[in-house]
PDB file of C-alpha atoms in Angstrom:
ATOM      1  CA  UNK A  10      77.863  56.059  85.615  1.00 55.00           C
ATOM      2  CA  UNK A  11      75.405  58.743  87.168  1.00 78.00           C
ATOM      3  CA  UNK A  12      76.502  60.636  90.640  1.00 89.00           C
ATOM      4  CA  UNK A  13      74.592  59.500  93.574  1.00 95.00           C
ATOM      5  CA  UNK A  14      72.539  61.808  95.353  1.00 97.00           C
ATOM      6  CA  UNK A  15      73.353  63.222  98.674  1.00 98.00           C
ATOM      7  CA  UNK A  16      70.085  64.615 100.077  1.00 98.00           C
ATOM      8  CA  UNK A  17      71.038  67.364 102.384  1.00 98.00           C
ATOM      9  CA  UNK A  18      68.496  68.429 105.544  1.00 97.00           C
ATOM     10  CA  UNK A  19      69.928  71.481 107.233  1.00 96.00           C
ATOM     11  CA  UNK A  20      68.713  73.658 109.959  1.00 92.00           C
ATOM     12  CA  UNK A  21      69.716  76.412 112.414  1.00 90.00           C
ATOM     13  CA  UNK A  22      73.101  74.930 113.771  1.00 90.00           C
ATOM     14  CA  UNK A  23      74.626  75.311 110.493  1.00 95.00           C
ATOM     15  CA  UNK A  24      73.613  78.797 109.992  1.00 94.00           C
ATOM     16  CA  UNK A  25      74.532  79.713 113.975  1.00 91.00           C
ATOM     17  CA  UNK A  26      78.027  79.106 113.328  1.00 93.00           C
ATOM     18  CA  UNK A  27      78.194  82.408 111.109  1.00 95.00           C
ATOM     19  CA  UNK A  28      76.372  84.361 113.610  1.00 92.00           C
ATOM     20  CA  UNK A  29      73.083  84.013 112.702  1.00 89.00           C
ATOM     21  CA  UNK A  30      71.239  83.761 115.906  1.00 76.00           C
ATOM     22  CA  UNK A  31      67.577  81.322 116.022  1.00 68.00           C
ATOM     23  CA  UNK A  32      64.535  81.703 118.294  1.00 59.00           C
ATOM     24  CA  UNK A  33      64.993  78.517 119.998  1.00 54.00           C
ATOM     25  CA  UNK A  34      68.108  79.437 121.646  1.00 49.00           C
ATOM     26  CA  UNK A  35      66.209  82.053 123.503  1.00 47.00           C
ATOM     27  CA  UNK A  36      62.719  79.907 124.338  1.00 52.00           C
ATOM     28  CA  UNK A  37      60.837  81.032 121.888  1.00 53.00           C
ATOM     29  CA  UNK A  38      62.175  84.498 122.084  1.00 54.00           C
ATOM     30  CA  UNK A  39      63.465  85.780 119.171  1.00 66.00           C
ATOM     31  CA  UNK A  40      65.857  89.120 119.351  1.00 66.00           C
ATOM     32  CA  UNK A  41      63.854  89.479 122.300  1.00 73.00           C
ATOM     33  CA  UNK A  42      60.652  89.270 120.169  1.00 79.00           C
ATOM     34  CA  UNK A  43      57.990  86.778 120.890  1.00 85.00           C
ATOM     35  CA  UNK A  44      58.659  84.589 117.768  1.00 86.00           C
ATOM     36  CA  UNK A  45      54.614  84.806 117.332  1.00 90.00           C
ATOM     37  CA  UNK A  46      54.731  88.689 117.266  1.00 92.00           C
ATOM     38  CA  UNK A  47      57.033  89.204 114.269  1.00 93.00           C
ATOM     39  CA  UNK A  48      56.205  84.891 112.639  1.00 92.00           C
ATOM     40  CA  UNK A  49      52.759  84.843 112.078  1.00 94.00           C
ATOM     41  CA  UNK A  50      49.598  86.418 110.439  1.00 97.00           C
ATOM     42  CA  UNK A  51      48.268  87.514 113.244  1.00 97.00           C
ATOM     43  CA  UNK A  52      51.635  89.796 114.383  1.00 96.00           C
ATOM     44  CA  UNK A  53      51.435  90.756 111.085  1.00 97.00           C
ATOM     45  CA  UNK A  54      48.234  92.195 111.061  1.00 97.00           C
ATOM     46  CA  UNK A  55      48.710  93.756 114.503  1.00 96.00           C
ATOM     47  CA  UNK A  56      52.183  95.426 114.056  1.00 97.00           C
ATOM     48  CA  UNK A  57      52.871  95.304 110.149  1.00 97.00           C
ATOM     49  CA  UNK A  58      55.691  98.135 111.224  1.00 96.00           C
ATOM     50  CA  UNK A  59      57.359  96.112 113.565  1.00 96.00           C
ATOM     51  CA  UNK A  60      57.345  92.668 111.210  1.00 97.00           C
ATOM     52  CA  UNK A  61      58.857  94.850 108.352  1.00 97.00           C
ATOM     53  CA  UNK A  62      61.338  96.092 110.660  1.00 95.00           C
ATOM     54  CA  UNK A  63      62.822  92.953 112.300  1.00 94.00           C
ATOM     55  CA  UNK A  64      63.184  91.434 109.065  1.00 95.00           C
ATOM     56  CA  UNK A  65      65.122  94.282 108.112  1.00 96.00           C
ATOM     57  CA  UNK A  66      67.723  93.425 110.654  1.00 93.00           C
ATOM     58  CA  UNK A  67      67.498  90.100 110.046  1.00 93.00           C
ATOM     59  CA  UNK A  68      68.441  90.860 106.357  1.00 94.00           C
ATOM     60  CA  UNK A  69      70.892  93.008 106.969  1.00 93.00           C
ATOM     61  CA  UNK A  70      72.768  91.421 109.567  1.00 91.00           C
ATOM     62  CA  UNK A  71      72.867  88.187 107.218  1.00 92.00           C
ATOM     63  CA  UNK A  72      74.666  90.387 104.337  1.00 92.00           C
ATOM     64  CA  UNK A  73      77.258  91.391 107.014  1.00 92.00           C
ATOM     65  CA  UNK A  74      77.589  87.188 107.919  1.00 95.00           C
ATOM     66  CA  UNK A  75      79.916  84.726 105.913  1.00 97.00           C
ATOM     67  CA  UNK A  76      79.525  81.236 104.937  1.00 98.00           C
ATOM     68  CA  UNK A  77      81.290  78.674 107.409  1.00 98.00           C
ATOM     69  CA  UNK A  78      83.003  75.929 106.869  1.00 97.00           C
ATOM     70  CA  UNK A  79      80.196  73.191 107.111  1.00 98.00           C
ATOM     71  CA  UNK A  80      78.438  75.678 104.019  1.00 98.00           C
ATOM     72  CA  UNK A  81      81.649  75.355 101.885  1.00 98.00           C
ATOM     73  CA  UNK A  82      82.161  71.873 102.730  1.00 98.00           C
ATOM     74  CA  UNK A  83      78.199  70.687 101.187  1.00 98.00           C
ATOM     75  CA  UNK A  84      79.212  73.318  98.244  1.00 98.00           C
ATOM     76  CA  UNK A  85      82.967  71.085  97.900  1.00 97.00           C
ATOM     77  CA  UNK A  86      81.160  68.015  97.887  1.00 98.00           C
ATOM     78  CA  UNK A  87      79.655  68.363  94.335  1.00 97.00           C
ATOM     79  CA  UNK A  88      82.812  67.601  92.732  1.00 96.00           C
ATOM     80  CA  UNK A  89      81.830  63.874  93.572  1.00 96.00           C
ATOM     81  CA  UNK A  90      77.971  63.624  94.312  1.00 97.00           C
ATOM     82  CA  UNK A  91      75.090  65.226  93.208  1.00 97.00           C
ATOM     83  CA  UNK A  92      74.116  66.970  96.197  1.00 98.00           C
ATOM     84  CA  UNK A  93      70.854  68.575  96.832  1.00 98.00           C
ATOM     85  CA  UNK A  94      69.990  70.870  99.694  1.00 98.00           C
ATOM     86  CA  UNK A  95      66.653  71.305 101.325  1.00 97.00           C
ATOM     87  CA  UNK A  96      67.428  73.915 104.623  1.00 96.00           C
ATOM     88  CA  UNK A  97      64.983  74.979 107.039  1.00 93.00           C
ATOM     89  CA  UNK A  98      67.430  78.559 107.381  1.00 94.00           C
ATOM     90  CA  UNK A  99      66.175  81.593 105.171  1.00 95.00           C
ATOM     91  CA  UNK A 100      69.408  83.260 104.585  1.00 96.00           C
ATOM     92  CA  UNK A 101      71.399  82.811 101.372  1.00 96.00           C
ATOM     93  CA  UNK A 102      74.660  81.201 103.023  1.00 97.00           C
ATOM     94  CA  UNK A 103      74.239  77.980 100.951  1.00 98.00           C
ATOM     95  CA  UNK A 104      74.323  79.491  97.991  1.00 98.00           C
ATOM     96  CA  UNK A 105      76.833  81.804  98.693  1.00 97.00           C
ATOM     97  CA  UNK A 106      79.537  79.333  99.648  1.00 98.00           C
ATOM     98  CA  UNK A 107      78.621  77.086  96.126  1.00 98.00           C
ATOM     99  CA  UNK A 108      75.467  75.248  96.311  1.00 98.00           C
ATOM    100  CA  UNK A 109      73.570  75.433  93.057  1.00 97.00           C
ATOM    101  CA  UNK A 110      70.948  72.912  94.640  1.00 98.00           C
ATOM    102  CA  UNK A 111      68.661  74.617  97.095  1.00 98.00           C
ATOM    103  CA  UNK A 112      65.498  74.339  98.042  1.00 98.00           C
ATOM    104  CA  UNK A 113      64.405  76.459 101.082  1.00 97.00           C
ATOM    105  CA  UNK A 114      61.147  75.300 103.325  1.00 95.00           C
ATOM    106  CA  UNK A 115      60.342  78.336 104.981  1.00 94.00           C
ATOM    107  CA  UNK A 116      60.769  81.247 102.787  1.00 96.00           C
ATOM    108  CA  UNK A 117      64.148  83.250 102.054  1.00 97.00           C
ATOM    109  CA  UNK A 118      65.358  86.711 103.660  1.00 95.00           C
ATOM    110  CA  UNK A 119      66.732  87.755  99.987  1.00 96.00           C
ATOM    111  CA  UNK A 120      63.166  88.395  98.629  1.00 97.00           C
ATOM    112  CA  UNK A 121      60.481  89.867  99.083  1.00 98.00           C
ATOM    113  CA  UNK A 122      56.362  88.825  98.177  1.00 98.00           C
ATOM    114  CA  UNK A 123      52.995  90.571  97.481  1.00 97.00           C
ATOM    115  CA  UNK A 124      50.505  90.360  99.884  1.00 96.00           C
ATOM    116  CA  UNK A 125      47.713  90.074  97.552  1.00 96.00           C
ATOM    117  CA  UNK A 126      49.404  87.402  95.207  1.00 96.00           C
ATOM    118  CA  UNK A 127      51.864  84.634  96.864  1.00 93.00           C
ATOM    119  CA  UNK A 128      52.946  83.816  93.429  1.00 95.00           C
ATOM    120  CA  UNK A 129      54.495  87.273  92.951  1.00 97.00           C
ATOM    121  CA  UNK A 130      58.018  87.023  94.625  1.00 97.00           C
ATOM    122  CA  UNK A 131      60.377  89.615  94.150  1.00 97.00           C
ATOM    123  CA  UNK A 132      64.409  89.229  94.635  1.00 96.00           C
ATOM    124  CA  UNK A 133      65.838  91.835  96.498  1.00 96.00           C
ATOM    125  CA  UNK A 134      69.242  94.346  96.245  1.00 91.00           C
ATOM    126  CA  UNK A 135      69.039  95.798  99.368  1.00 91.00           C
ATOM    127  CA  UNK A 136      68.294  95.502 103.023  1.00 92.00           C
ATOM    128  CA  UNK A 137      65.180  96.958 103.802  1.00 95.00           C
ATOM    129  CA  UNK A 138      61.121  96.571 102.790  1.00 97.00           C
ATOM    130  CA  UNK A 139      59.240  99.683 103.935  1.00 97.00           C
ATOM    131  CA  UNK A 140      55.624 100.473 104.512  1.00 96.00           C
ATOM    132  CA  UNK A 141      54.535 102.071 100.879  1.00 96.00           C
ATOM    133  CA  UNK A 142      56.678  99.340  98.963  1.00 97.00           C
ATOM    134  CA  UNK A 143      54.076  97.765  96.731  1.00 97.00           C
ATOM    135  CA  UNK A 144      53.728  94.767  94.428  1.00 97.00           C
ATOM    136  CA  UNK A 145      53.103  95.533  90.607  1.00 96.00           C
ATOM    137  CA  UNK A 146      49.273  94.540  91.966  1.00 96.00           C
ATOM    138  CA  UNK A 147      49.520  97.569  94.621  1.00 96.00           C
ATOM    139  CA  UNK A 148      49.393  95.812  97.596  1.00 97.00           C
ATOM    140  CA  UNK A 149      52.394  96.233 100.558  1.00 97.00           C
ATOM    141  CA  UNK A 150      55.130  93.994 100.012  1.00 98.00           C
ATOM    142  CA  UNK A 151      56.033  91.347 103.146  1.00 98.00           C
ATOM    143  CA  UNK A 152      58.638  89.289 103.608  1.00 98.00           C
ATOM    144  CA  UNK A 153      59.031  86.045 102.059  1.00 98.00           C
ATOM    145  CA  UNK A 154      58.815  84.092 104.855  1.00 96.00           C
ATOM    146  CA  UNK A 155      56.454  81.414 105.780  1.00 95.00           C
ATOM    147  CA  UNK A 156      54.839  81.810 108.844  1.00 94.00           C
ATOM    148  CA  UNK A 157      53.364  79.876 111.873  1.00 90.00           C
ATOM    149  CA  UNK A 158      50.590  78.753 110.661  1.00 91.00           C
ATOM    150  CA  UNK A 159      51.222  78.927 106.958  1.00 94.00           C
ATOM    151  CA  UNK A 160      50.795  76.326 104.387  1.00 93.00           C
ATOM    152  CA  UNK A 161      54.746  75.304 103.580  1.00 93.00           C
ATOM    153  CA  UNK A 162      54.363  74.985  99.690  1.00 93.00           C
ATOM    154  CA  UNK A 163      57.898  73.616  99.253  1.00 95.00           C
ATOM    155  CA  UNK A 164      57.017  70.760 101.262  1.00 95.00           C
ATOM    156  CA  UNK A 165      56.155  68.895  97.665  1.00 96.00           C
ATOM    157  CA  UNK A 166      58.973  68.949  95.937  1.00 97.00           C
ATOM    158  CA  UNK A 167      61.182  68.557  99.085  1.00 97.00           C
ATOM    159  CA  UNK A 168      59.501  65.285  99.505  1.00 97.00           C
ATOM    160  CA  UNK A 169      60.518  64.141  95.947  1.00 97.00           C
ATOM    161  CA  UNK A 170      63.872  65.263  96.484  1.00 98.00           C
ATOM    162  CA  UNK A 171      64.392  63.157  99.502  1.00 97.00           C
ATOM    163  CA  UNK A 172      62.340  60.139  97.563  1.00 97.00           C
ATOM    164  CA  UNK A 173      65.608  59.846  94.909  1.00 96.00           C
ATOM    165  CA  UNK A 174      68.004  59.940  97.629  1.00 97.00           C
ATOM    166  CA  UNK A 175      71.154  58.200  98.051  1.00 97.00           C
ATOM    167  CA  UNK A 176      72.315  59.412 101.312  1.00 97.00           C
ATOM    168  CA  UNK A 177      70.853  61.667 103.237  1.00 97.00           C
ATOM    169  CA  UNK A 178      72.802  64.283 105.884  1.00 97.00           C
ATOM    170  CA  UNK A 179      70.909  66.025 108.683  1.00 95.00           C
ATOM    171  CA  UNK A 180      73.036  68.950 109.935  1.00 96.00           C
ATOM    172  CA  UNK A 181      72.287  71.835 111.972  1.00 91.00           C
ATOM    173  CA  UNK A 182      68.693  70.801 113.188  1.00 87.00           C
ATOM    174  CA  UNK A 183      66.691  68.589 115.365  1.00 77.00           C
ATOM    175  CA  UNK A 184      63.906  67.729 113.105  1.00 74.00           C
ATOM    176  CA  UNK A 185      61.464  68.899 115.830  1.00 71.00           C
ATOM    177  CA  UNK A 186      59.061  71.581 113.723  1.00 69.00           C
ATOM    178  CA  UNK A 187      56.639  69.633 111.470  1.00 71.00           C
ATOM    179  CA  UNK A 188      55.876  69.411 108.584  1.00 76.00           C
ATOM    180  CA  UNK A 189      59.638  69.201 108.184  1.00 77.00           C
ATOM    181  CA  UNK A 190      60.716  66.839 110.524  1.00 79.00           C
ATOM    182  CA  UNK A 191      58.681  64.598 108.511  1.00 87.00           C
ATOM    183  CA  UNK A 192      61.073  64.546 105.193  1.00 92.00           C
ATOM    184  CA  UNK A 193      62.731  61.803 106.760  1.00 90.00           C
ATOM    185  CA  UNK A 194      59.806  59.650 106.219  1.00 90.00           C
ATOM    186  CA  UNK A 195      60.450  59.522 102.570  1.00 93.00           C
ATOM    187  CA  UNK A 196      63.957  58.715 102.107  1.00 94.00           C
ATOM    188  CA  UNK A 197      64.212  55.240 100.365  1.00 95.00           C
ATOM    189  CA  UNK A 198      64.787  52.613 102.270  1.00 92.00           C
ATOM    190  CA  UNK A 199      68.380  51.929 100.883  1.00 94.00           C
ATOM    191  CA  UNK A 200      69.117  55.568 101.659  1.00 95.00           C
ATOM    192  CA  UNK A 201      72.096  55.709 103.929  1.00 95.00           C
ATOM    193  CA  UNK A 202      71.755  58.274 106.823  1.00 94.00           C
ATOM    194  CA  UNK A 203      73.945  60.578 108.967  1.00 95.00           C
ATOM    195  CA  UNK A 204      73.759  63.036 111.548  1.00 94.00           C
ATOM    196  CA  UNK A 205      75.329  65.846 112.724  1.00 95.00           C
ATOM    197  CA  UNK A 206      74.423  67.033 115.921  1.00 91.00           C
ATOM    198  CA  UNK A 207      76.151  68.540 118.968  1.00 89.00           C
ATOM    199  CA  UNK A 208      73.505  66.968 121.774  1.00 84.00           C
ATOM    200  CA  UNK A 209      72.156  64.020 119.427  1.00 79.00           C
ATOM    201  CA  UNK A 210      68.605  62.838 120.969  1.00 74.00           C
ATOM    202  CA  UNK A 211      69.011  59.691 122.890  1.00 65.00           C
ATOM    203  CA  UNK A 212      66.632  57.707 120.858  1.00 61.00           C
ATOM    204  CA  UNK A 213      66.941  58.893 117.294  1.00 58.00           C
ATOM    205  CA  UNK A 214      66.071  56.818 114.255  1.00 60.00           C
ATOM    206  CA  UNK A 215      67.297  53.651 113.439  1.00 66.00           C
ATOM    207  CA  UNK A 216      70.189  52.877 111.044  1.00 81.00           C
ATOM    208  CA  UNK A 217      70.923  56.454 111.285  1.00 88.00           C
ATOM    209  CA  UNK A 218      75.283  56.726 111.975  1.00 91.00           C
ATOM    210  CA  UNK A 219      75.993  60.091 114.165  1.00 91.00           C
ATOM    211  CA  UNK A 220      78.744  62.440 114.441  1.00 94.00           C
ATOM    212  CA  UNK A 221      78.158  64.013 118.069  1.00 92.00           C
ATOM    213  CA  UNK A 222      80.122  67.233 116.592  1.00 94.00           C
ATOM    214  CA  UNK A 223      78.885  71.076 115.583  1.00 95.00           C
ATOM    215  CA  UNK A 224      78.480  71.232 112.041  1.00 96.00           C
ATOM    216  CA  UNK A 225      81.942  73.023 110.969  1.00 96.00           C
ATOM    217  CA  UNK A 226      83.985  70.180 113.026  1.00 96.00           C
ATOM    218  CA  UNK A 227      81.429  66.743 112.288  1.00 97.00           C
ATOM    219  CA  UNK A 228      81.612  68.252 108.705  1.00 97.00           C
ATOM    220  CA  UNK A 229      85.056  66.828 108.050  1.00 96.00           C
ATOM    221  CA  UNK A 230      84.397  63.337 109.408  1.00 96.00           C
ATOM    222  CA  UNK A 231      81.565  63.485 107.791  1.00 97.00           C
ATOM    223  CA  UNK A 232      83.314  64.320 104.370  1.00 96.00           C
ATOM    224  CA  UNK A 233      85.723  61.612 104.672  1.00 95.00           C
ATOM    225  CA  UNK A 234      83.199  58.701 105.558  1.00 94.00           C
ATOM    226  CA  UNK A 235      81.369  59.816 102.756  1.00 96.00           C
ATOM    227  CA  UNK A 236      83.861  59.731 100.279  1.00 94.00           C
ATOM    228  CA  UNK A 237      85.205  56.294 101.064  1.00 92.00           C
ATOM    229  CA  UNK A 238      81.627  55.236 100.581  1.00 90.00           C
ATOM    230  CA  UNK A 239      81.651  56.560  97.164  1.00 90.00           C
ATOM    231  CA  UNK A 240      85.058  54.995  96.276  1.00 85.00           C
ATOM    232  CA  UNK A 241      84.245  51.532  97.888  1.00 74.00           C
TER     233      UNK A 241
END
């Protein structure tokens, strides 16, 4: 008999428990950057210097950051279900506690992309992109990021992840930014759903069973409801 699917939907929280800091925590400021001067075209354009250069401590204070437990927990779980992860985070922490299913919305810190080219995306073995980098095209390299503003081209097969979907976890985030928050939309109607949140909106969606935990504790309730599930 095939695994079932655990469709994963993870967000900040997770990621803030390995000291990986987010925007929203600081309305809207982020590293005490407006998030629109170093997250959009437009900053881009202005201050490509100063985009290059927060990303670069963004990427290097990730490589200094280790998985937590929620991370190694999702990665555990694929000794019994298929799991698939779509996260919202751009750092590498899924992958580096286990995952081999990710699928990241908004871009990832570990690469790099051409500016005159989207499709050229380049992995990365170091910490910094610098003015004069250059695509095999010759245009400046940018972070691999998407944007405010930006089309979200993962947003496709995310949806037909979360269409084959068994169960389906939210962890870490609120489901607040669109076009993400609308995944949930397309989880089958069989789908059974959990969340992990902290501060769990009052009116959230229906048939949905919450753990009112941060990720690393609601983790291990949420690996042992699971489980029996499976087994029943």
């Amino acid at each position: 008999m095939s695994r079932k699917t655990l469709l994963v939907l993870s967000g900040a929280g997770v990621s803030a428990e390995s000291g990986i800091r987010t925007f929203r925590e600081s309305n809207g400021l982020w590293e005490n950057h407006d998030v629109m001067e170093v997250a959009s075209p437009e900053g881009w354009k202005r201050n490509r210097a100063l985009v290059l250069d927060f990303y670069n401590q963004r990427r290097k204070q990730a490589r200094d950051c280790q998985p937590n437990a929620a991370h190694l927990a999702l990665a555990r779980l694929e000794q019994h279900l298929q799991v698939k992860i779509i996260t919202q985070n751009v750092d590498d922490l899924h992958e580096r506690a286990g995952s081999s299913s990710v699928l990241h919305l908004h871009g990832e810190l570990r690469k790099a992309q051409s500016t005159l080219d989207p499709k050229l995306v380049y992995d990365l073995d170091h910490w910094e992109i610098k003015e004069g980098d250059k695509c095999e095209k010759g245009s400046q390299l940018r972070p691999f990021i998407v944007w405010f503003g930006e089309a979200v081209p993962m947003m496709y097969p995310a949806m037909e992840w979360m269409e084959r979907a068994d169960f389906v976890l939210i962890i870490g985030t609120s489901l607040q930014v669109y076009p993400a928050a609308s995944l949930i939309d397309y989880a089958p109607a069989h789908a059974k759903k959990y969340l992990i949140d902290p501060n769990p909106p009052g009116s959230y969606l229906r048939s949905v069973e919450v753990i009112p935990e941060p990720a690393t504790v609601g983790i291990r309730r949420f690996e042992e409801m699971i489980l029996r599930e499976i087994e029943s």
